[in-house]
Coordinates of C-alpha atoms in Angstrom, one line a residue:
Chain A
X194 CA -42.1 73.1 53.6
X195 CA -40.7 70.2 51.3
X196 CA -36.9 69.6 52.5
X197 CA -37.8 66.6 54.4
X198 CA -39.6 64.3 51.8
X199 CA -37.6 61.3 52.2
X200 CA -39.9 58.4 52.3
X201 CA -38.7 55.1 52.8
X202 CA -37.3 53.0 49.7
X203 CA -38.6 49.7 50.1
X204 CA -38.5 46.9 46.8
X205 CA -42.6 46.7 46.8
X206 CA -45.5 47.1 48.8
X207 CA -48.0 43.8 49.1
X208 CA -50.5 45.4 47.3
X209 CA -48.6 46.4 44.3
X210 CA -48.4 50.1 45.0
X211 CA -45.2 52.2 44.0
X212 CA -43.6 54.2 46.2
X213 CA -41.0 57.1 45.1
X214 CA -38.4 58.5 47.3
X215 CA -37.1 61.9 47.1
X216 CA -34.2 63.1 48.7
X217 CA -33.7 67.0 48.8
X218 CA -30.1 68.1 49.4
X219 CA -30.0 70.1 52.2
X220 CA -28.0 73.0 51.6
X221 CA -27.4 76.2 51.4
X222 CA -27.7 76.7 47.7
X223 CA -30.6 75.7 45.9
X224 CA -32.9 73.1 47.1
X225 CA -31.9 69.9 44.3
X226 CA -35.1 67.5 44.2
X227 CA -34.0 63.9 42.9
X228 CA -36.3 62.1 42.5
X229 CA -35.3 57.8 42.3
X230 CA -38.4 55.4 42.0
X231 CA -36.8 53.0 44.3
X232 CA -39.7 50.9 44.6
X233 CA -41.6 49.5 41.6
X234 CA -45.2 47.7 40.9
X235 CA -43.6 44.3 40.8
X236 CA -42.2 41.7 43.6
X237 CA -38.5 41.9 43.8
X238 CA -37.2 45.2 42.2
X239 CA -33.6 46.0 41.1
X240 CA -31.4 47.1 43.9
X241 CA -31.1 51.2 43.5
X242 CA -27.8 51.8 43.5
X243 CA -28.2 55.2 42.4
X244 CA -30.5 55.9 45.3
X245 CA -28.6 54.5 47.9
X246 CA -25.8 56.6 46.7
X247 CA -27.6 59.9 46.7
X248 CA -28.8 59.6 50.1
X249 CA -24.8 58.2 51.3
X250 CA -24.1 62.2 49.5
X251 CA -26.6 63.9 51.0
X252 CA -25.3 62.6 54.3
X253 CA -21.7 63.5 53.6
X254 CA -22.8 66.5 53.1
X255 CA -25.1 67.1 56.2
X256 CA -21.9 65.8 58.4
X257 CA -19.4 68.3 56.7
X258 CA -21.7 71.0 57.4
X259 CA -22.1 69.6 61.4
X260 CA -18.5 69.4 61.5
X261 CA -18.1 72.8 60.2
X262 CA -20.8 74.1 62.3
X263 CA -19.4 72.4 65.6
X264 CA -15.8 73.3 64.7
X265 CA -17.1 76.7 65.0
X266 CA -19.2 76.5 67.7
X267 CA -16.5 75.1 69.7
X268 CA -13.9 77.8 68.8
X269 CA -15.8 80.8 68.5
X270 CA -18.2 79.7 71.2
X271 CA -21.4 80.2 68.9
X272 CA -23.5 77.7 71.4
X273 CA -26.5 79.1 69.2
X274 CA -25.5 77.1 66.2
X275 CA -26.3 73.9 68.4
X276 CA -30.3 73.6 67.4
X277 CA -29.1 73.3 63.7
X278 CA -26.4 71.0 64.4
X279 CA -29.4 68.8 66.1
X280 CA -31.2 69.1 63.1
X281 CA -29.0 67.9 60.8
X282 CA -27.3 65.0 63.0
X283 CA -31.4 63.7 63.0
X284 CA -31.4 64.2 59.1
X285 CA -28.5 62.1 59.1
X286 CA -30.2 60.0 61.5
X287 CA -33.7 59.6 59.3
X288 CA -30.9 58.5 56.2
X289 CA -29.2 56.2 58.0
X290 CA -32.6 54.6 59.2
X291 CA -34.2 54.5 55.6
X292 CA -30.9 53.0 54.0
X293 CA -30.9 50.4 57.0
X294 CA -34.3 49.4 56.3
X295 CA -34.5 49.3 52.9
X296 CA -31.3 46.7 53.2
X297 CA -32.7 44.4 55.6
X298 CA -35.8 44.1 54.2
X299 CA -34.5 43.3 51.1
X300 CA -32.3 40.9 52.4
X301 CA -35.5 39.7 54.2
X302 CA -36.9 39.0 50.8
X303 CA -33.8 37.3 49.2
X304 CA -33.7 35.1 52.1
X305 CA -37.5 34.1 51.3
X306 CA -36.5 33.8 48.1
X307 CA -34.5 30.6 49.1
X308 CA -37.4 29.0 50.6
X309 CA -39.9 29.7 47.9
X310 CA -38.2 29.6 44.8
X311 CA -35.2 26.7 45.8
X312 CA -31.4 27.1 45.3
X313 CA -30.6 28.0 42.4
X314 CA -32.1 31.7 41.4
X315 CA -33.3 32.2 37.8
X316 CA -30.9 35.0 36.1
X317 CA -33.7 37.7 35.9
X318 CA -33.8 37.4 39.6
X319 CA -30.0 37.4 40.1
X320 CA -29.7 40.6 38.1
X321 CA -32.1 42.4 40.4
X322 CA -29.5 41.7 43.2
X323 CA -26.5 43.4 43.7
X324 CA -23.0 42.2 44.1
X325 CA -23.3 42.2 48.1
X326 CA -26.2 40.5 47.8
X327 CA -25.7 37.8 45.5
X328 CA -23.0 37.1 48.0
X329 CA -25.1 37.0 51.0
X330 CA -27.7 34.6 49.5
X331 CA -24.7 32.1 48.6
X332 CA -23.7 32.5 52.3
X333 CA -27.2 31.6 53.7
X334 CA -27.5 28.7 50.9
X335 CA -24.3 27.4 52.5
X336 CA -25.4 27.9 56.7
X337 CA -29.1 26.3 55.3
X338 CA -27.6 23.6 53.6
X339 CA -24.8 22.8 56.5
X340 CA -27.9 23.1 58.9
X341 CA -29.6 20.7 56.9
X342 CA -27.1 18.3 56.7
X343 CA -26.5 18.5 60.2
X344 CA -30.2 17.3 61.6
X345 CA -31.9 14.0 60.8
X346 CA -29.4 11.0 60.6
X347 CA -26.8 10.7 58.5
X348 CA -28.6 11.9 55.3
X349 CA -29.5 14.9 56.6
X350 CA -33.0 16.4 56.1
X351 CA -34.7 18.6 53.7
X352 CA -36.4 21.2 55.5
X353 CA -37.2 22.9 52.4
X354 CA -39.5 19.9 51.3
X355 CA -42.8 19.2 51.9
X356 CA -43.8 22.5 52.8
X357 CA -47.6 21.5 52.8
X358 CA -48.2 18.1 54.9
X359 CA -48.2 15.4 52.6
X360 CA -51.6 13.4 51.4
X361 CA -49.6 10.8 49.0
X362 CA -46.2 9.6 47.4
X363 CA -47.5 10.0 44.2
X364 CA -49.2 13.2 42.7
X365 CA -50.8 14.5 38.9
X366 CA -49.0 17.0 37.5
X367 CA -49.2 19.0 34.4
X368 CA -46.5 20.2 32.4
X369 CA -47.2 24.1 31.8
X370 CA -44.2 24.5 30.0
X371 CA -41.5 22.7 27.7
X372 CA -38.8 21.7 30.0
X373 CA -37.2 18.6 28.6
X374 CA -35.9 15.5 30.1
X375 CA -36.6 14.7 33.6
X376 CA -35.0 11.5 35.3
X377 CA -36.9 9.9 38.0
X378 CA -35.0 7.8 41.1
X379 CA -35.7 4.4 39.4
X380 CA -34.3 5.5 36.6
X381 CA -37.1 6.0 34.2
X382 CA -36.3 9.0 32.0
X383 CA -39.3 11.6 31.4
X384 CA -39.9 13.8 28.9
X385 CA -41.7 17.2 30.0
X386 CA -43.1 18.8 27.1
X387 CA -46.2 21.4 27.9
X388 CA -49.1 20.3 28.6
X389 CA -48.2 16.8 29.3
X390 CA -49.6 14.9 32.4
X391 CA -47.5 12.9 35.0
X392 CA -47.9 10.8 37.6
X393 CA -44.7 11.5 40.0
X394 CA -43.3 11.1 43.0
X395 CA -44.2 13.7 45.0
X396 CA -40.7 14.7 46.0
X397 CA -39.3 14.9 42.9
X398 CA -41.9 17.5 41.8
X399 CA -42.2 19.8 44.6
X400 CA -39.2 22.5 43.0
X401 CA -40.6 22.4 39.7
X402 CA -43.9 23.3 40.7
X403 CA -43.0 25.9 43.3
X404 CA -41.0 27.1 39.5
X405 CA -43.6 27.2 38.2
X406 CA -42.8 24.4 35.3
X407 CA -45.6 21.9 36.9
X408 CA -48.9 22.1 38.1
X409 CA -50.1 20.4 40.6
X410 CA -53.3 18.4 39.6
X411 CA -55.9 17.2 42.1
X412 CA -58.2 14.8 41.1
Chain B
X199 CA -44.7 39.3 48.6
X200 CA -47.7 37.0 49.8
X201 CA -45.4 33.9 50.2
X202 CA -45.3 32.6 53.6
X203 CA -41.3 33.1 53.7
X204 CA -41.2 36.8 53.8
X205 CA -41.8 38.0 57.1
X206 CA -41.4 41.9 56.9
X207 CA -40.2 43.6 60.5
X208 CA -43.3 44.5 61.8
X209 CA -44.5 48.5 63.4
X210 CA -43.9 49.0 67.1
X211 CA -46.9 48.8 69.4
X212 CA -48.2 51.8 71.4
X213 CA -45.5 54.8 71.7
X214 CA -42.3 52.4 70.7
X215 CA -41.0 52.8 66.9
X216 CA -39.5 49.3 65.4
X217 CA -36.6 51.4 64.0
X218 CA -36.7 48.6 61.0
X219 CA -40.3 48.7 60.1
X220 CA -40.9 50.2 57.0
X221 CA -44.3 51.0 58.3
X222 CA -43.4 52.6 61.2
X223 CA -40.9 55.0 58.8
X224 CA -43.6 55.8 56.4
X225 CA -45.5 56.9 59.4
X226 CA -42.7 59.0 61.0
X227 CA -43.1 60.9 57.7
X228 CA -46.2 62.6 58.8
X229 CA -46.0 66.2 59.5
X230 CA -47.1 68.2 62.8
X231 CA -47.4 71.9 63.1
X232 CA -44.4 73.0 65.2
X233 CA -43.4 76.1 66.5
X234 CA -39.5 76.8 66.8
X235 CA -38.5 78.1 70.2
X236 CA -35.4 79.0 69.6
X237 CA -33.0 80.5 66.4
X238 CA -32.1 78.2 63.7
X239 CA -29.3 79.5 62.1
X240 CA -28.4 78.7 58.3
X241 CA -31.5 76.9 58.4
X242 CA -33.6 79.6 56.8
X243 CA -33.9 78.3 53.2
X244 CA -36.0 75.6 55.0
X245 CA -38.5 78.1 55.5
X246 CA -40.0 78.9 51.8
X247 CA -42.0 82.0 53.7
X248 CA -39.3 84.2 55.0
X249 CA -35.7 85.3 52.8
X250 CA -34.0 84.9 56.4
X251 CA -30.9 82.9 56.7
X252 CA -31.9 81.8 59.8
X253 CA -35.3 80.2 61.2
X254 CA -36.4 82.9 63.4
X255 CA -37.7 81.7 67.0
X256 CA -41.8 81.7 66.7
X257 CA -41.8 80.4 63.4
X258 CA -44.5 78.0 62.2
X259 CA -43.9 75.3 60.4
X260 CA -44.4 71.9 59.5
X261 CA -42.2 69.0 60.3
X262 CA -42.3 65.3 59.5
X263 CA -42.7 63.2 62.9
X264 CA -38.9 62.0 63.2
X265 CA -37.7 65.6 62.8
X266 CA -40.1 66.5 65.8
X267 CA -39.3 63.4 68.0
X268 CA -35.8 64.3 67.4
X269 CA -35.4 67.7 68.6
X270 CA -38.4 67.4 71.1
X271 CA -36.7 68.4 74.4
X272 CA -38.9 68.3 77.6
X273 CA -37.8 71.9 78.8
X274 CA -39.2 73.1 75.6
X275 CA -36.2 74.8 74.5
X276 CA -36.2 74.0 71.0
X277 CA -39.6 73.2 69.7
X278 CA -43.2 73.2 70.7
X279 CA -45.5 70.7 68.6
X280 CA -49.2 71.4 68.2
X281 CA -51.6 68.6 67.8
X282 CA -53.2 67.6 64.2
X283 CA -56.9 68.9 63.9
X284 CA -57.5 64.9 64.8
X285 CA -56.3 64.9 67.9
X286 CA -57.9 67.9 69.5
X287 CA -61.1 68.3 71.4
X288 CA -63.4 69.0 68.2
X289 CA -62.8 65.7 66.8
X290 CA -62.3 64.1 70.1
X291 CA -66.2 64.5 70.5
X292 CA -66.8 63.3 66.9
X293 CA -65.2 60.0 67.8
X294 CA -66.7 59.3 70.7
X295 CA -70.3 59.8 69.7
X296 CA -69.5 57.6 67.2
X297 CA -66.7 56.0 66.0
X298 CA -67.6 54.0 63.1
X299 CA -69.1 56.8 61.1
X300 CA -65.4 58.6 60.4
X301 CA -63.3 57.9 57.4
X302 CA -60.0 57.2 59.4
X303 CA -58.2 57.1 56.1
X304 CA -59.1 60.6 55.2
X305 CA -58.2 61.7 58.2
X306 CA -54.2 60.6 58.2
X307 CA -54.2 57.1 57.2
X308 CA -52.0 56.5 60.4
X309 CA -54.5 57.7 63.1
X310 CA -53.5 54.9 65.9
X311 CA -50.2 55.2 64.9
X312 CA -49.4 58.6 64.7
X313 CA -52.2 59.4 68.1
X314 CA -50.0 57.0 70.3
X315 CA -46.5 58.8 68.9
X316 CA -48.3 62.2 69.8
X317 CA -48.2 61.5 73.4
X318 CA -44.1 61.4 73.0
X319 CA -44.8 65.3 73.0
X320 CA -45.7 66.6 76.7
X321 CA -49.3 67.7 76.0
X322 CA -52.1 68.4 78.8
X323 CA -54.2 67.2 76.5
X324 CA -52.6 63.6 76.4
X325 CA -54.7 61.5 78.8
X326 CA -57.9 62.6 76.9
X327 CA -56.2 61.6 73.3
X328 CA -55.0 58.3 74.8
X329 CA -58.5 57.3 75.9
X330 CA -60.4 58.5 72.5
X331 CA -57.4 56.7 70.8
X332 CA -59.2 53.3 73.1
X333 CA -62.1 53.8 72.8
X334 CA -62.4 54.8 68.5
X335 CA -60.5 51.9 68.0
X336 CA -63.2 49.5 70.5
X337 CA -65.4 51.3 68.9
X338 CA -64.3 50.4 65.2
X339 CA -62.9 46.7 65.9
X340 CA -66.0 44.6 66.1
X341 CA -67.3 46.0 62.6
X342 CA -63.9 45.6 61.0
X343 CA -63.8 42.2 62.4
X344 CA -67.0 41.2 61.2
X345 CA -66.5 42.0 57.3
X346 CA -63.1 40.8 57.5
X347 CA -64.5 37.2 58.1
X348 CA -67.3 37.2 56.0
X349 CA -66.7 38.9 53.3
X350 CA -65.3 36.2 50.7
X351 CA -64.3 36.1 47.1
X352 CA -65.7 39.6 47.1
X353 CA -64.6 43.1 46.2
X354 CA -63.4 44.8 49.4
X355 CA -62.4 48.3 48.8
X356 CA -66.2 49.7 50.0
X357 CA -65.2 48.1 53.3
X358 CA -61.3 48.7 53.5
X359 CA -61.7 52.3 52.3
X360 CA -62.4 53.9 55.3
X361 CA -60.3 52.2 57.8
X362 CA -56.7 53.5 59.0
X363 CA -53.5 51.5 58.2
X364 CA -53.4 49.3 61.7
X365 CA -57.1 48.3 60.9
X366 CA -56.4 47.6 56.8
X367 CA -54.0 45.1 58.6
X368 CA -56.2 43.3 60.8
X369 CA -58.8 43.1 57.6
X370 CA -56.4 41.4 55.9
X371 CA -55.1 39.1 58.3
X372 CA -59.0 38.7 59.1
X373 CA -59.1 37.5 55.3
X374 CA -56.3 35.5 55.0
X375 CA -58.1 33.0 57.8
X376 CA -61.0 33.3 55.7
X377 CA -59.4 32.2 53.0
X378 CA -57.2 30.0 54.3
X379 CA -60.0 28.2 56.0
X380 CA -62.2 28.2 52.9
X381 CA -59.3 26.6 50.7
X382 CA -58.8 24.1 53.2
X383 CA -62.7 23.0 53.5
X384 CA -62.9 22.7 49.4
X385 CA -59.6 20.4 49.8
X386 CA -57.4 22.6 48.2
X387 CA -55.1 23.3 50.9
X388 CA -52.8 20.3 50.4
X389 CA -52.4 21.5 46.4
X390 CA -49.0 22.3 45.9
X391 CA -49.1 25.7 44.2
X392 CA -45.8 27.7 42.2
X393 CA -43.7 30.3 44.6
X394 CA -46.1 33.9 44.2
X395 CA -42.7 35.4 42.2
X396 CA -43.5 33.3 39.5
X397 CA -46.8 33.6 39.0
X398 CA -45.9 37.9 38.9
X399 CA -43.5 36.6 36.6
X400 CA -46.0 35.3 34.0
X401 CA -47.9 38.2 34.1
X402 CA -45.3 40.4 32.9
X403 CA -42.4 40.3 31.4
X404 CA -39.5 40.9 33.4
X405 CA -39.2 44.9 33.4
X406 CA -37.7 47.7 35.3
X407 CA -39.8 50.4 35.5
X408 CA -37.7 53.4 34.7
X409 CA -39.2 57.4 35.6

């Protein structure tokens, strides 16, 4: 029997193995297969609109049917259409679940994203996210950064920094790509063209390398 | 991701389901053999055997796990769910002569998992598949453990190939001390390194892939 293939949509697994869901329409007519690769071999896929969609369908159309069903169970007193009414109300149940978790757990990457990557989301990533989402990382940005502000003195402090214990104020770094003018805190102007070393201040480096424009050089 | 920001809602332990774990939804999509106990009406297109409209009572079939947990009443009214060829007495024995000789991937890759969801399902049998459940995995845990920590900068999949999905975890988080231990004693573990979405980033270009 293939009715219920509905895996879960989730953005990746670890490992870098893609997942498909399928959602079957359940109805009486013929038995649509729609296939939606909701899940791709890369870190942070593109939110599936379509997919989510489909399944929201196939759940309006598993609750008419119920409501039909009951309707007629209550009026007619057909008690034996119950075990089907079950049976759909846990289909609904299974979509509901599946859509919930694919949600959070994106959301459960976006907000890593804020921590690993910094602030300020390259566009590639934004695109990935939808509307909703986009929103919901400004909203954590702003409780993080209110957070932050909030601890630590007056300044506030920087929980996002310093990640690793630090070893010294100062740390090599290579320039893997061109990434132009960089001021430092005394007021020194740098220019970051690839392959270039530096010897920085540790703070000042610790976004660009987690972006991946420096490389952290030990010695 | 393998960043250390992403923390994933993790699978239930024992008979509980974490109804957010995307683990513990990809293993409520295994499918038992059930047998209906009662009339499913309009449901017979379900059933690729018979023209019926309805699902007749008696009917074999197959349904994933959250379909049987769902309609699972204890009076029995509704379904009755036979055990997986794992679970039974046959392969009972197997295990507990020895354990580390079976390929648990072959044999569902969700053997502790989907065991400990079996005995949601009223079965004499269930005391017996809860202990072999015990004892394979005692059985299994010291050799997992073992290659986990000592097998570095290696290819795994010999070792890893034959254990079930709760077991693949502990190997990895088995390595990931390993490792983490190892970077640390060559000094490496105070490098600052670039967030893991970039370094995916600069392997590819930024595509979807499309079906």
């Amino acid at each position: 029997m293939s009715m219920f293939d509905q895996r879960v949509p989730r953005l990746c697994w670890p490992e870098a193995v893609s997942r498909f869901v399928s959602y079957r329409k359940v109805n009486g007519t013929a038995l649509g297969s729609v296939q939606n690769p909701l899940m791709v071999r890369f870190r942070f896929c593109v939110f599936q609109e379509d997919g989510v969609r489909q399944v929201l369908q196939e759940m309006e159309a598993l609750y008419e049917q119920n409501q039909a069903d009951v309707n007629e169970a209550k009026s007619v007193g057909r008690a034996d259409l119950i075990p089907s009414i079950k049976l759909r109300h846990c289909c609904l149940l299974r979509n509901q679940r599946c859509v919930v978790a694919y949600l959070y757990d994106r959301l459960l990457r976006i907000r890593a994203l804020r921590w690993e990557y910094g602030s300020v989301l390259p566009a590639n990533i934004r695109f990935h996210m939808s509307a909703e989402e986009v929103q919901w990382f400004g909203q954590y940005k702003k409780s993080l950064a209110s957070f932050m502000r909030s601890i630590g003195g007056e300044e506030g402090l920087d929980i996002t920094q310093d990640m690793k214990p630090p070893k010294s104020l100062y740390i090599q770094v290579r320039c893997l790509k061109d990434h132009g003018e960089f001021e430092i805190d005394d007021g020194t102007v740098i220019l970051l063209k690839k392959n270039s070393q530096h010897f920085l201040p540790r703070w000042k480096c610790e976004q660009l390398i987690r972006q991946g424009v420096l490389e952290h050089v030990m010695s | 991701m393998d960043t250390h920001s992403y923390f994933p809602v993790t699978p239930g332990v024992g008979m509980e389901e974490n109804f957010l774990s995307l683990d513990d939804i990809l293993l409520s999509q295994e499918r038992l053999p059930v047998r209906t106990e009662c009339v499913f009406p309009r449901l017979g297109f379900l059933e690729k055997s018979s023209d019926s409209q309805d699902i007749a009572e008696g009917t074999k079939m197959e349904f994933p796990l959250w379909l049987s947990k769902g309609l699972y009443e204890k009076k029995r009214k509704v379904l009755s769910v036979e055990l997986p060829k794992v679970y039974k007495e046959g392969w009972r024995t197997v295990f507990t002569a020895d354990p580390n000789v079976v390929d648990l991937h072959k044999m569902g890759p969700y053997y502790y998992g989907l065991g400990s969801q079996m005995l949601h399902f009223d079965n004499p049998e269930n005391p017996d598949i809860a202990k072999t459940l015990l004892q394979t995995f005692i059985g299994r845990f010291r050799r997992t453990m073992d290659s986990s920590q000592n097998a570095y900068n290696e290819d795994t999949s010999v070792l890893v190939g034959r254990l079930d999905c709760l077991e693949k975890v502990l190997f990895r988080s088995g390595q990931n001390g390993l490792n983490g231990f190892q970077s640390w004693e060559k000094g490496q573990a105070s490098q600052l390194t670039a967030s893991g979405l970039v370094l995916n980033y600069r392997k590819r270009k930024l595509v979807d892939v499309q079906p």
